[in-house]
Amino acid sequence: MKKNIFLLILVVSVNLLIYGNGTNEKSTSIPPIDMSKNYEITIGTWGQDVADAYNEALMKSDFTGKFPNIKVKFMVSDFSSHHTRAITTIAAGEATNEIEMLEVAQIAKFIEGGGLQPLDVEPFNGFDAGSELVEFAMVNASSKNGRLVAYPVDIAPAVLFYRKSLVDAAGVSLENLQSWDEFINIGMKLTKDLDGDGVIDQYAIPHAVEVSSVPLNGGMSGWFTKDGVPLEPKSKFMEALNLVKAVRDAGIDADLGTWSPPWLQSFGDGTIVATINGAWFGGALETYIAPETKGDWRVTYIPNNSAASMGGSYMSIPIAVPNDKKAAAWEVIKYLCTSEAAQLNSFRKLSSFPVLTTLYDNPVMDEKVEFFGGQKVRQIYSQVASKMPADPVSEYDPIARAIFGNYTTMVLVDDMPTTEAYSSALSEIIAVAD
Amino acid sequence: MKLVKSRLFVNSGKLAPYIFISPFIISFLVFGLYPMGYSITMSFWKWTAGGPQEFRGFDNFVKLLTSDPYFKLSLWNSFVLMIFGSGLQHLFAIPLAIILDDKSIKGRDFFKLTFFLPYITSVVSIVLIFSQLYDENYGWLNYIIVNVLGQDKVRWVTESVPIKTSISIMLNWQFIGWNTLIYLAGLQSIDESLYEAAEIDGATKIQQVFSITLPLLKPVIFFTLTLSIIGGFQIFEQPFVLLGGYEKMGGPGNAGLTSAFYLMATGFSYGRYGKASAIAWLMFIVVIVMNILHKKIVHSDE
């Protein structure tokens, strides 16, 4: 027992000495890529479909011709396991892959304090290379002092999806809605007891919370001001809380938890008429959520022509990756994020909306999409993407998002006054974010 | 000279014991002692997803015990779930074990297997099934409550008290069988002649239970309750899956936010590894104190 305690004290002492300088960052001297040397780069990602799409892009001659010395491999796991592994490895100052893909909600954790290789420095010069990338996505990966910690590879502009047959049957239109009040009024006409048994069978939307996320830009940024003050401007957060309450009070949401079996079923069986989500959701509807509804779905702008981000992915290089491999890893990232061929490939294969703004005028955006009844939905996606707000991101965003989300639920289920919800959330965020 | 000594050491057979215990020792050092030391180190730092940021000494511990609104709440939630989720199991498991110990019961093996099945079922599968039962609008429980009993539907996973109830029901269902088997093993070690003597003296079955079975089962009860206290403070998967993951923070009013849940959320969702390590060590101290109290209560009459 005494020996074990002695060993434990020894381990703690050694660790304290190792981390005594308070940083695990290595030298910033990064050599450029050496074309006479062969590189093997591993990308950690989620989903085999994502790996397949990127692999296909990296097999194209414009990449292999330029970098025949770079061989790319993938380490694929499910979404949750991938992020748990990647984040804990980076936090421990280690690196299992040269490139780690991170979902947009994870980026905030790395904004301040290192862990990821800054990409704004030599030899990357990420800001220059990314001058054609959509601005808000670059801002969301930038720290207060201008460090670029990751590179956006796809985004998810939020739009309103709806089933045309059900909207037409109600004799209303969801196009060009000028306000949320108008949306709620139409939602009440779409919410119906179809068989007259006293139970509502058709709702306007799945859950009130999806509407409240619009003023909050999908919840991925803007929780703190640039000066670090939480939940400001107050009006933005109060709008979200009041909106969620108005939707629930109007009875137009089905109160279906996202990704629950009833939620998944509701898009195909007619329980739900419309939903607000990122562009990627169109691909999910088409491939596995409700493929049988092909031709009936349409896409339009969110009421008041609001713009919000509901998803997105980034690529990063852990700081612990050997410096001599970082430039090669960067070339892979740069190709996947800034080349039209790679971005288009991901768009076609994964419905991942491009970050590359030069593609927004590409003829592919004018193509009719069969699943949406031949509608040119990509034009809408690209217009929303062009005007998405570039709110600041903070390392405390995940905490703020969880606390505020919790109080939003309490407004819905406990009838908590919205002012009380705001002030309680504010005081708890201040207490916990340290 | 050194080489000769080494050869003598090897040939004398003194090396063999070290080789035999080395797999455990190496595993313990790598997977036990080192992570423990690492987490103590982290607990003294502001340690984020980006690594160590600043040395904080005992600040993480002090803040958790004073200003953090969630830590104390999570301890309370864990305590409530430990009583009604982990502790309550024994009130079912002991009678079940006594019934199953009766050799006149037919199909004892079938019942043993049936009671034990939930324990070996994946927690995620259990929670997914229960979440369908608990679904407010489409769940079977609310269907019965509304259509058969004529009562208002219960918000099983969106209101504070029902959240704790729904987690407790799941925990009881999952672990009663495990405790029943442990008690059954304990019962089988009680000498049959004691019951025969009691019967000759005219003791009823109930009197036998209270005068023979429970006193002699006391060491097993102590063992299982100790496991329940430790397990009670480790409840994580059930509220995590049932209430929608880290983002929901244990549901409305944080009613399902257990200490282990808060630890995991702080580390793996909010990226505060130093604070999460401090939570882990505070939980360790709480569990030790609870077990010391438990031991004192159980052995108070000795």
XYZ file of C-alpha atoms in Angstrom:
736
model
C 0.000 0.000 0.000
C 2.778 2.401 1.002
C 4.652 1.513 -2.193
C 1.551 2.272 -4.288
C 1.067 5.652 -2.624
C 4.755 6.410 -3.129
C 4.481 5.493 -6.823
C 1.326 7.621 -7.175
C 3.077 10.628 -5.636
C 6.014 9.986 -7.961
C 3.753 9.964 -11.051
C 2.033 13.201 -9.959
C 5.360 14.897 -9.266
C 6.799 13.900 -12.623
C 3.669 15.094 -14.420
C 3.716 18.421 -12.591
C 7.321 18.880 -13.664
C 6.493 17.964 -17.274
C 3.570 20.371 -17.490
C 5.190 23.013 -15.324
C 5.507 25.390 -18.248
C 1.757 25.206 -18.854
C 1.831 24.356 -22.511
C 2.246 21.328 -24.707
C 2.919 23.285 -27.861
C 5.952 22.270 -29.846
C 8.272 24.396 -31.910
C 6.556 26.435 -34.604
C 9.369 25.863 -37.092
C 7.605 23.842 -39.766
C 9.504 22.827 -42.893
C 7.761 23.021 -46.270
C 6.799 19.831 -48.078
C 9.770 17.870 -49.416
C 8.821 16.524 -52.855
C 11.668 13.994 -52.778
C 10.165 12.324 -49.730
C 7.145 10.010 -49.502
C 4.429 10.838 -46.988
C 1.669 8.728 -45.508
C -1.120 10.917 -44.149
C -3.990 9.510 -42.102
C -7.326 11.295 -41.814
C -9.474 10.533 -38.777
C -13.129 10.899 -39.700
C -16.639 9.611 -39.064
C -18.711 7.588 -41.509
C -17.391 5.349 -44.254
C -19.305 7.429 -46.819
C -17.292 10.517 -45.857
C -14.014 8.599 -46.151
C -15.065 7.155 -49.528
C -15.986 10.571 -50.916
C -12.701 12.162 -49.823
C -10.709 9.176 -51.018
C -12.370 9.451 -54.422
C -11.481 13.152 -54.608
C -7.875 12.506 -53.585
C -7.547 9.886 -56.328
C -8.222 12.507 -58.998
C -5.291 13.317 -61.223
C -5.123 16.983 -60.243
C -4.097 15.863 -56.747
C -2.134 12.690 -57.505
C -0.382 14.450 -60.392
C 0.767 17.280 -58.153
C 1.516 15.202 -55.055
C 2.423 11.664 -56.151
C 4.439 11.348 -52.936
C 1.414 11.684 -50.638
C -0.536 8.558 -49.786
C -3.724 9.123 -47.790
C -5.345 6.602 -45.462
C -8.477 6.905 -43.342
C -9.311 5.961 -39.778
C -13.089 5.703 -39.696
C -15.374 5.305 -36.697
C -18.847 6.442 -35.736
C -19.502 10.135 -35.120
C -19.405 10.043 -31.329
C -16.453 7.650 -30.939
C -14.421 9.591 -33.480
C -14.829 12.874 -31.602
C -14.203 11.315 -28.182
C -10.996 9.705 -29.434
C -9.775 12.728 -31.352
C -10.460 15.251 -28.598
C -9.036 13.215 -25.712
C -5.942 12.415 -27.751
C -5.367 16.062 -28.605
C -5.998 17.127 -24.986
C -3.339 14.658 -23.850
C -0.875 16.294 -26.245
C -0.780 13.308 -28.562
C -1.780 12.681 -32.183
C -3.079 9.482 -33.710
C -3.737 10.944 -37.165
C -2.102 13.724 -39.132
C -5.546 15.168 -39.911
C -8.597 15.096 -37.667
C -12.037 16.040 -38.943
C -14.100 17.898 -36.376
C -17.774 18.749 -36.420
C -18.493 22.475 -36.124
C -19.721 22.203 -32.496
C -16.313 20.826 -31.446
C -14.241 23.625 -32.934
C -15.024 26.092 -30.146
C -13.118 23.910 -27.666
C -9.882 24.516 -29.534
C -10.317 28.188 -30.323
C -8.144 29.339 -27.417
C -5.338 27.396 -25.803
C -3.743 25.305 -28.502
C -4.063 21.615 -29.228
C -4.365 22.237 -32.950
C -1.718 23.544 -35.314
C -2.411 27.208 -36.200
C -2.915 27.307 -39.950
C -2.429 31.045 -40.446
C 1.382 30.772 -40.134
C 4.096 29.717 -42.607
C 4.126 27.430 -44.555
C 0.318 27.132 -44.480
C -0.829 30.748 -44.826
C -4.368 29.496 -44.383
C -6.068 32.859 -44.641
C -4.518 33.515 -48.046
C -5.308 30.039 -49.332
C -8.839 30.365 -47.984
C -9.680 33.748 -49.441
C -12.438 32.130 -51.509
C -13.909 30.214 -48.585
C -17.150 31.428 -47.053
C -16.271 34.077 -44.457
C -18.372 33.000 -41.478
C -16.857 29.512 -41.522
C -13.341 30.962 -41.358
C -14.335 33.342 -38.537
C -15.799 30.434 -36.575
C -12.388 28.729 -36.592
C -10.422 31.849 -35.652
C -9.307 32.849 -32.158
C -9.479 36.346 -30.681
C -5.838 36.954 -31.575
C -6.336 35.892 -35.177
C -5.146 32.292 -34.986
C -6.820 29.978 -37.514
C -7.103 26.599 -35.781
C -8.968 24.554 -38.400
C -10.150 24.711 -41.983
C -13.804 24.455 -43.013
C -14.630 21.666 -45.455
C -18.425 21.894 -45.564
C -21.245 24.044 -44.173
C -24.984 23.675 -43.671
C -27.060 26.736 -44.536
C -30.449 26.459 -42.814
C -33.582 26.397 -44.963
C -37.227 25.488 -44.582
C -38.126 22.067 -46.028
C -41.829 21.392 -46.634
C -44.132 18.878 -48.286
C -45.904 20.561 -51.162
C -48.924 18.239 -51.256
C -49.750 18.891 -47.591
C -49.253 22.640 -47.865
C -51.419 22.780 -51.018
C -54.124 20.709 -49.324
C -54.305 23.333 -46.555
C -54.612 26.083 -49.169
C -51.631 28.055 -47.844
C -48.105 28.910 -48.946
C -44.805 28.829 -47.062
C -42.982 30.881 -49.687
C -41.684 34.379 -48.910
C -42.816 34.492 -45.297
C -42.050 37.922 -43.873
C -42.231 37.171 -40.154
C -42.386 34.415 -37.571
C -45.950 35.516 -36.715
C -46.937 34.756 -40.293
C -45.204 31.381 -40.042
C -47.058 30.543 -36.819
C -50.421 31.583 -38.319
C -49.871 29.361 -41.347
C -48.567 26.630 -39.041
C -51.904 26.649 -37.226
C -53.670 25.996 -40.536
C -51.292 23.133 -41.279
C -51.868 21.532 -37.873
C -54.925 19.335 -38.233
C -57.039 16.526 -36.847
C -57.483 14.776 -40.174
C -59.773 11.927 -39.120
C -61.918 13.863 -36.659
C -61.122 11.667 -33.646
C -60.088 14.636 -31.510
C -56.380 13.832 -31.832
C -54.112 15.943 -34.018
C -52.535 13.841 -36.781
C -50.643 16.495 -38.719
C -48.306 19.140 -37.276
C -46.533 22.044 -38.939
C -43.093 21.204 -37.522
C -41.483 18.426 -35.408
C -40.294 20.510 -32.444
C -40.446 24.140 -31.288
C -36.735 24.198 -30.473
C -35.739 23.995 -34.136
C -37.370 27.390 -34.678
C -35.659 28.948 -31.658
C -32.259 27.937 -32.989
C -32.598 30.283 -35.968
C -32.045 33.571 -34.076
C -29.086 31.840 -32.393
C -27.455 30.975 -35.714
C -27.978 27.264 -35.133
C -26.265 27.524 -31.739
C -22.752 27.165 -33.119
C -21.493 30.670 -32.328
C -22.440 34.014 -30.824
C -22.878 32.852 -27.212
C -20.287 35.342 -25.999
C -19.393 38.772 -27.308
C -15.852 39.483 -28.464
C -15.223 40.829 -24.941
C -16.378 37.554 -23.413
C -19.781 38.708 -22.108
C -22.320 35.865 -22.287
C -25.820 35.998 -23.804
C -25.524 39.441 -25.356
C -27.305 41.134 -27.004
C -30.086 40.120 -24.690
C -32.716 40.796 -27.363
C -31.358 37.964 -29.533
C -31.670 35.387 -26.776
C -35.031 36.697 -25.606
C -36.278 36.433 -29.199
C -35.266 32.769 -29.233
C -37.025 32.076 -25.928
C -40.166 34.030 -26.858
C -40.291 32.335 -30.243
C -40.057 28.847 -28.796
C -42.871 29.678 -26.371
C -45.048 31.194 -29.102
C -44.651 28.091 -31.266
C -45.490 25.733 -28.409
C -48.433 27.887 -27.259
C -49.790 27.857 -30.831
C -49.686 24.055 -30.726
C -48.047 23.705 -34.112
C -45.133 21.469 -33.098
C -45.399 17.709 -32.597
C -42.942 17.675 -29.648
C -40.875 14.970 -31.326
C -37.318 14.513 -30.079
C -34.747 14.801 -32.849
C -33.570 11.416 -34.178
C -36.183 9.531 -32.121
C -38.036 6.807 -34.061
C -41.309 8.841 -34.184
C -39.308 11.845 -35.456
C -37.732 9.800 -38.248
C -41.078 8.286 -39.173
C -42.929 11.606 -39.161
C -41.332 12.883 -42.386
C -42.618 9.996 -44.422
C -46.028 9.326 -42.890
C -47.397 12.866 -43.176
C -47.277 13.720 -39.459
C -44.946 16.596 -40.260
C -45.459 19.189 -42.985
C -42.288 21.255 -42.641
C -38.981 21.439 -40.828
C -36.069 23.845 -40.505
C -32.689 22.234 -40.969
C -29.341 22.457 -42.719
C -28.905 21.692 -46.416
C -27.497 18.253 -45.551
C -30.960 17.247 -44.349
C -32.142 17.159 -47.972
C -29.693 14.349 -48.624
C -30.824 12.515 -45.477
C -34.484 12.794 -46.544
C -33.660 11.451 -49.972
C -31.426 8.573 -48.951
C -32.827 7.091 -45.754
C -35.395 9.169 -43.859
C -38.201 9.440 -46.405
C -37.090 8.309 -49.887
C -40.684 7.308 -50.640
C -41.715 10.990 -50.596
C -39.568 11.771 -53.641
C -40.941 14.704 -55.624
C -43.121 16.063 -52.828
C -40.571 18.031 -50.792
C -39.715 21.660 -51.518
C -37.192 24.082 -50.076
C -37.676 27.737 -49.261
C -36.157 30.510 -47.180
C -36.659 30.681 -43.442
C -39.235 33.345 -42.415
C -37.956 36.891 -42.594
C -35.251 35.568 -44.905
C -33.126 34.742 -41.854
C -29.768 33.074 -42.325
C -28.428 30.484 -39.909
C -25.889 27.685 -39.871
C -27.052 24.211 -38.889
C -23.985 22.038 -39.139
C -20.632 21.938 -40.837
C -17.282 20.183 -40.664
C -13.659 21.247 -40.243
C -10.261 19.699 -40.851
C -7.410 20.190 -38.431
C -3.823 19.148 -37.757
C -3.093 18.213 -34.122
C -0.153 20.179 -32.796
C 1.567 16.927 -31.750
C 1.882 15.718 -35.356
C 5.601 15.649 -36.303
C 6.481 18.980 -37.878
C 7.954 17.370 -40.990
C 4.551 15.845 -41.852
C 2.430 18.948 -41.287
C 3.039 20.546 -44.667
C 1.986 17.351 -46.453
C -1.133 17.125 -44.258
C -1.868 20.740 -45.120
C -1.731 20.005 -48.865
C -4.406 17.330 -48.374
C -6.596 19.712 -46.379
C -6.083 22.522 -48.869
C -7.076 20.296 -51.759
C -10.222 18.964 -50.090
C -11.354 22.418 -48.933
C -10.306 24.765 -51.716
C -10.386 22.758 -54.935
C -13.585 22.881 -56.943
C -13.234 19.231 -57.958
C -13.016 17.950 -54.387
C -15.745 20.250 -53.068
C -18.114 19.298 -55.885
C -17.373 15.627 -55.351
C -18.347 15.880 -51.661
C -21.448 17.880 -52.589
C -22.619 15.213 -55.012
C -21.712 12.230 -52.846
C -22.590 13.508 -49.371
C -24.878 16.528 -49.950
C -22.235 18.435 -47.953
C -22.648 22.035 -49.006
C -19.382 23.577 -50.302
C -17.401 26.176 -48.399
C -15.843 27.346 -51.640
C -17.787 30.439 -52.702
C -16.626 30.248 -56.329
C -18.881 27.211 -56.623
C -21.967 29.217 -55.682
C -22.104 30.494 -59.280
C -21.221 27.104 -60.742
C -23.779 25.580 -63.137
C -24.210 22.719 -60.675
C -26.151 25.149 -58.453
C -28.675 25.638 -61.266
C -29.322 21.937 -61.684
C -32.801 20.698 -60.956
C -33.006 18.212 -58.093
C -35.413 15.390 -58.775
C -36.146 14.630 -55.114
C -37.424 18.191 -54.722
C -39.759 17.954 -57.719
C -37.184 19.448 -60.055
C -36.728 22.559 -57.902
C -33.358 24.338 -58.131
C -32.814 24.052 -54.390
C -29.040 24.614 -54.527
C -29.610 28.218 -55.563
C -31.429 28.748 -52.278
C -28.672 26.999 -50.308
C -25.963 29.141 -51.886
C -27.876 32.381 -51.364
C -28.344 31.589 -47.673
C -24.691 30.511 -47.374
C -23.515 33.834 -48.790
C -25.113 35.858 -46.029
C -24.661 33.748 -42.935
C -23.663 35.835 -39.894
C -20.044 35.648 -38.741
C -20.518 35.582 -34.973
C -17.583 35.167 -32.599
C -16.814 31.721 -31.184
C -15.663 31.113 -27.625
C -14.096 28.139 -25.873
C -17.064 28.215 -23.484
C -19.692 27.852 -26.228
C -20.450 24.162 -25.490
C -21.234 25.009 -21.838
C -23.372 28.029 -22.772
C -25.225 26.037 -25.429
C -26.057 23.249 -22.970
C -27.210 25.581 -20.179
C -29.303 27.821 -22.433
C -30.776 24.767 -24.169
C -31.769 23.380 -20.804
C -33.604 26.568 -19.854
C -35.285 26.646 -23.262
C -36.714 23.216 -22.432
C -37.891 24.530 -19.075
C -39.774 27.334 -20.834
C -41.485 24.651 -22.896
C -42.293 22.031 -20.284
C -42.350 23.909 -16.981
C -43.874 27.173 -18.272
C -40.889 29.052 -16.880
C -41.196 32.763 -17.764
C -38.757 33.645 -20.531
C -37.176 36.489 -18.525
C -36.478 34.115 -15.641
C -35.053 31.536 -18.045
C -32.707 34.134 -19.512
C -31.461 35.449 -16.164
C -31.040 31.959 -14.688
C -29.132 30.753 -17.734
C -26.944 33.858 -17.614
C -26.017 33.460 -13.951
C -25.229 29.754 -14.369
C -23.092 30.330 -17.446
C -21.108 32.968 -15.545
C -20.675 30.570 -12.609
C -19.585 27.570 -14.674
C -17.522 29.121 -17.485
C -14.162 29.558 -15.805
C 31.328 -9.827 -11.565
C 27.945 -8.253 -12.307
C 27.275 -10.865 -14.987
C 28.022 -13.664 -12.540
C 25.621 -12.129 -10.017
C 22.881 -11.825 -12.668
C 23.346 -15.448 -13.686
C 23.179 -16.532 -10.066
C 19.950 -14.518 -9.658
C 18.399 -16.176 -12.701
C 19.614 -19.675 -11.882
C 18.537 -19.469 -8.272
C 14.915 -19.191 -9.413
C 14.444 -15.801 -7.721
C 13.526 -14.203 -11.048
C 10.599 -16.516 -11.757
C 8.094 -14.941 -9.315
C 8.789 -11.502 -10.753
C 8.207 -12.758 -14.282
C 4.948 -14.400 -13.241
C 3.554 -11.246 -11.606
C 4.956 -8.872 -14.217
C 1.852 -8.936 -16.509
C -0.285 -7.661 -13.650
C 2.297 -5.230 -12.335
C 2.927 -3.736 -15.791
C -0.818 -3.504 -16.540
C -1.454 -1.951 -13.141
C 1.279 0.621 -13.604
C 0.241 1.526 -17.154
C -3.556 1.341 -16.889
C -4.064 1.908 -13.152
C -1.465 3.923 -11.345
C -0.297 6.157 -14.174
C -3.794 7.357 -15.195
C -4.578 8.002 -11.527
C -1.461 10.103 -11.147
C -2.185 11.838 -14.446
C -5.711 12.730 -13.368
C -4.499 14.110 -10.021
C -2.075 16.270 -11.988
C -4.826 17.444 -14.335
C -7.091 18.338 -11.426
C -4.645 21.074 -10.393
C -4.745 22.703 -13.823
C -7.033 24.529 -16.161
C -6.687 21.719 -18.700
C -8.750 22.108 -21.847
C -9.033 20.241 -25.131
C -5.879 22.139 -26.094
C -3.896 20.724 -23.163
C -2.705 22.337 -19.899
C -3.359 26.086 -19.832
C -2.585 27.387 -16.328
C -1.751 25.960 -12.921
C -4.648 26.457 -10.528
C -3.671 24.575 -7.408
C -6.838 23.651 -5.508
C -9.030 26.217 -7.330
C -10.920 23.567 -9.309
C -11.851 21.761 -6.084
C -12.788 24.955 -4.241
C -14.988 26.249 -7.060
C -16.781 22.924 -7.396
C -17.569 22.927 -3.689
C -18.554 26.600 -3.495
C -19.703 28.368 -6.666
C -20.456 25.629 -9.194
C -24.270 25.233 -9.299
C -24.190 21.804 -10.908
C -21.749 19.800 -8.817
C -23.778 19.843 -5.599
C -26.967 19.240 -7.570
C -25.357 16.283 -9.315
C -24.288 14.814 -5.969
C -27.854 15.145 -4.716
C -29.224 13.521 -7.871
C -26.721 10.672 -7.503
C -27.702 10.242 -3.859
C -31.434 10.106 -4.694
C -30.820 7.621 -7.511
C -28.535 5.603 -5.266
C -31.399 5.255 -2.748
C -34.265 4.646 -5.183
C -32.317 3.144 -8.058
C -29.517 1.153 -6.476
C -30.718 0.743 -2.880
C -34.335 -0.164 -3.565
C -33.210 -3.191 -5.577
C -32.336 -5.036 -2.390
C -35.902 -4.876 -1.067
C -36.905 -6.873 -4.148
C -33.785 -8.999 -4.526
C -33.709 -10.460 -0.986
C -37.325 -11.782 -1.020
C -36.840 -13.051 -4.565
C -33.679 -14.899 -3.546
C -35.445 -16.422 -0.525
C -38.318 -17.597 -2.742
C -35.926 -19.001 -5.369
C -33.962 -20.782 -2.624
C -37.055 -22.834 -1.837
C -36.410 -26.165 -3.559
C -40.137 -26.859 -3.884
C -40.418 -24.064 -6.486
C -40.627 -25.495 -9.999
C -38.580 -23.963 -12.813
C -36.074 -22.277 -10.484
C -33.369 -22.306 -13.132
C -35.698 -20.667 -15.639
C -36.535 -17.877 -13.181
C -32.873 -17.401 -12.274
C -32.019 -17.007 -15.956
C -34.956 -14.676 -16.573
C -34.091 -12.413 -13.652
C -30.422 -12.331 -14.685
C -31.030 -11.533 -18.371
C -31.459 -7.732 -17.953
C -28.051 -7.595 -16.267
C -26.258 -8.997 -19.301
C -28.259 -6.943 -21.796
C -26.536 -3.902 -23.305
C -27.389 -0.710 -21.410
C -27.980 1.125 -24.678
C -30.500 -1.522 -25.803
C -32.271 -1.304 -22.461
C -32.454 2.462 -22.576
C -33.683 2.500 -26.163
C -36.497 0.107 -25.257
C -37.398 2.074 -22.131
C -37.298 5.357 -24.044
C -40.020 3.972 -26.310
C -42.022 2.929 -23.252
C -41.551 6.392 -21.745
C -42.295 8.383 -24.925
C -44.732 11.064 -23.883
C -46.908 10.918 -26.988
C -46.399 7.433 -28.363
C -45.192 5.407 -25.362
C -47.002 2.373 -24.006
C -46.905 3.605 -20.418
C -48.739 6.826 -21.215
C -51.133 4.901 -23.448
C -52.129 2.784 -20.436
C -52.173 5.774 -18.067
C -54.401 7.849 -20.360
C -56.609 5.239 -22.051
C -56.935 2.569 -19.367
C -56.511 4.500 -16.138
C -58.010 7.742 -17.430
C -55.236 9.884 -15.926
C -53.181 12.726 -17.407
C -50.112 11.630 -19.322
C -46.806 11.666 -17.479
C -43.820 13.551 -18.903
C -41.411 10.728 -18.100
C -38.302 12.376 -19.485
C -39.153 16.074 -19.472
C -40.128 16.752 -15.846
C -37.967 16.595 -12.774
C -39.638 13.947 -10.577
C -40.668 11.628 -13.439
C -37.086 11.764 -14.770
C -35.695 10.356 -11.521
C -38.545 7.838 -11.374
C -37.945 6.632 -14.918
C -34.192 6.198 -14.309
C -34.865 4.383 -11.020
C -37.307 1.974 -12.679
C -34.705 1.142 -15.314
C -31.944 0.599 -12.763
C -34.148 -1.644 -10.630
C -35.196 -3.684 -13.638
C -31.620 -4.080 -14.756
C -29.918 -4.977 -11.477
C -32.478 -6.813 -9.329
C -31.547 -10.108 -11.018
C -27.847 -9.620 -10.360
C -28.433 -8.946 -6.656
C -30.874 -11.854 -6.464
C -28.175 -14.246 -7.666
C -25.628 -12.886 -5.180
C -28.127 -13.319 -2.329
C -29.013 -16.778 -3.614
C -25.350 -17.788 -3.409
C -25.260 -16.386 0.136
C -28.409 -18.295 1.130
C -26.972 -21.571 -0.080
C -24.098 -21.243 2.362
C -26.472 -21.145 5.351
C -26.542 -24.478 7.175
C -29.854 -26.327 6.550
C -29.788 -27.773 10.064
C -30.494 -24.315 11.492
C -33.855 -24.210 9.673
C -34.618 -27.808 10.720
C -33.925 -26.914 14.338
C -36.108 -23.800 14.042
C -38.944 -25.825 12.582
C -38.709 -28.341 15.423
C -38.903 -25.380 17.823
C -42.091 -24.268 16.012
C -40.744 -21.195 14.211
C -42.803 -19.945 11.281
C -41.244 -19.253 7.850
C -41.325 -15.517 8.549
C -39.656 -15.990 11.925
C -36.977 -18.116 10.247
C -36.304 -15.353 7.735
C -35.887 -12.682 10.393
C -34.076 -14.833 12.952
C -31.838 -17.001 10.771
C -31.698 -15.884 7.139
C -31.207 -12.135 7.443
C -28.684 -12.199 10.321
C -26.573 -14.813 8.543
C -26.921 -12.999 5.246
C -25.538 -9.804 6.775
C -22.020 -10.100 5.265
C -23.547 -10.593 1.801
C -25.920 -7.649 2.337
C -22.928 -5.525 3.351
C -21.073 -6.594 0.206
C -23.982 -5.899 -2.186
C -24.853 -2.577 -0.544
C -21.215 -1.518 -0.853
C -21.358 -2.352 -4.553
C -24.634 -0.413 -4.813
C -23.141 2.688 -3.197
C -20.190 2.591 -5.589
C -22.478 1.779 -8.544
C -24.968 4.470 -7.501
C -22.311 7.140 -7.879
C -21.267 5.726 -11.245
C -24.711 6.005 -12.877
C -24.079 7.540 -16.266
C -25.229 5.570 -19.313
C -28.904 5.389 -18.340
C -29.533 9.167 -17.972
C -27.084 9.915 -20.788
C -28.911 7.855 -23.402
C -32.429 8.336 -22.042
C -32.199 12.125 -21.754
C -30.466 12.920 -25.026
C -26.745 13.076 -24.319
C -24.436 15.767 -23.004
C -26.288 18.674 -24.632
C -29.361 18.098 -22.461
C -27.415 18.104 -19.179
C -29.719 15.601 -17.540
C -32.965 17.084 -18.816
C -35.167 19.869 -17.437
C -34.061 21.054 -14.028
C -30.965 18.862 -14.543
C -32.944 16.156 -12.760
C -30.947 13.373 -14.409
C -27.549 15.036 -14.056
C -25.650 12.554 -11.895
C -22.117 13.176 -10.689
C -20.682 10.739 -13.226
C -22.753 12.421 -15.966
C -21.461 15.854 -14.940
C -17.907 14.516 -14.866
C -18.226 13.097 -18.381
C -19.982 16.205 -19.732
C -17.382 18.526 -18.186
C -14.543 16.527 -19.697
C -15.774 15.170 -22.979
C -18.396 17.725 -24.002
C -17.142 21.003 -22.514
C -13.459 20.106 -22.819
C -12.604 20.978 -19.179
C -10.414 18.011 -18.334
C -8.844 19.593 -15.244
C -12.206 20.335 -13.698
C -13.507 16.892 -14.682
C -10.521 15.281 -12.923
C -11.281 17.335 -9.804
C -14.894 16.072 -9.939
C -13.601 12.498 -10.194
C -11.447 12.853 -7.088
C -14.204 14.564 -5.115
C -16.533 11.709 -6.091
C -13.888 9.250 -4.935
C -13.792 10.926 -1.531
C -17.612 10.953 -1.291
C -17.812 7.231 -2.127
C -15.112 6.407 0.447
C -16.951 8.410 3.134
C -20.279 6.774 2.235
C -18.738 3.326 2.521
C -17.101 4.119 5.866
C -20.486 5.314 7.166
C -22.145 2.207 5.722
C -19.604 -0.039 7.445
C -20.088 1.755 10.756
C -23.890 1.419 10.541
C -23.809 -2.266 9.563
C -21.277 -3.189 12.242
C -22.619 -0.852 14.926
C -24.053 -3.736 16.967
C -20.830 -5.779 17.000
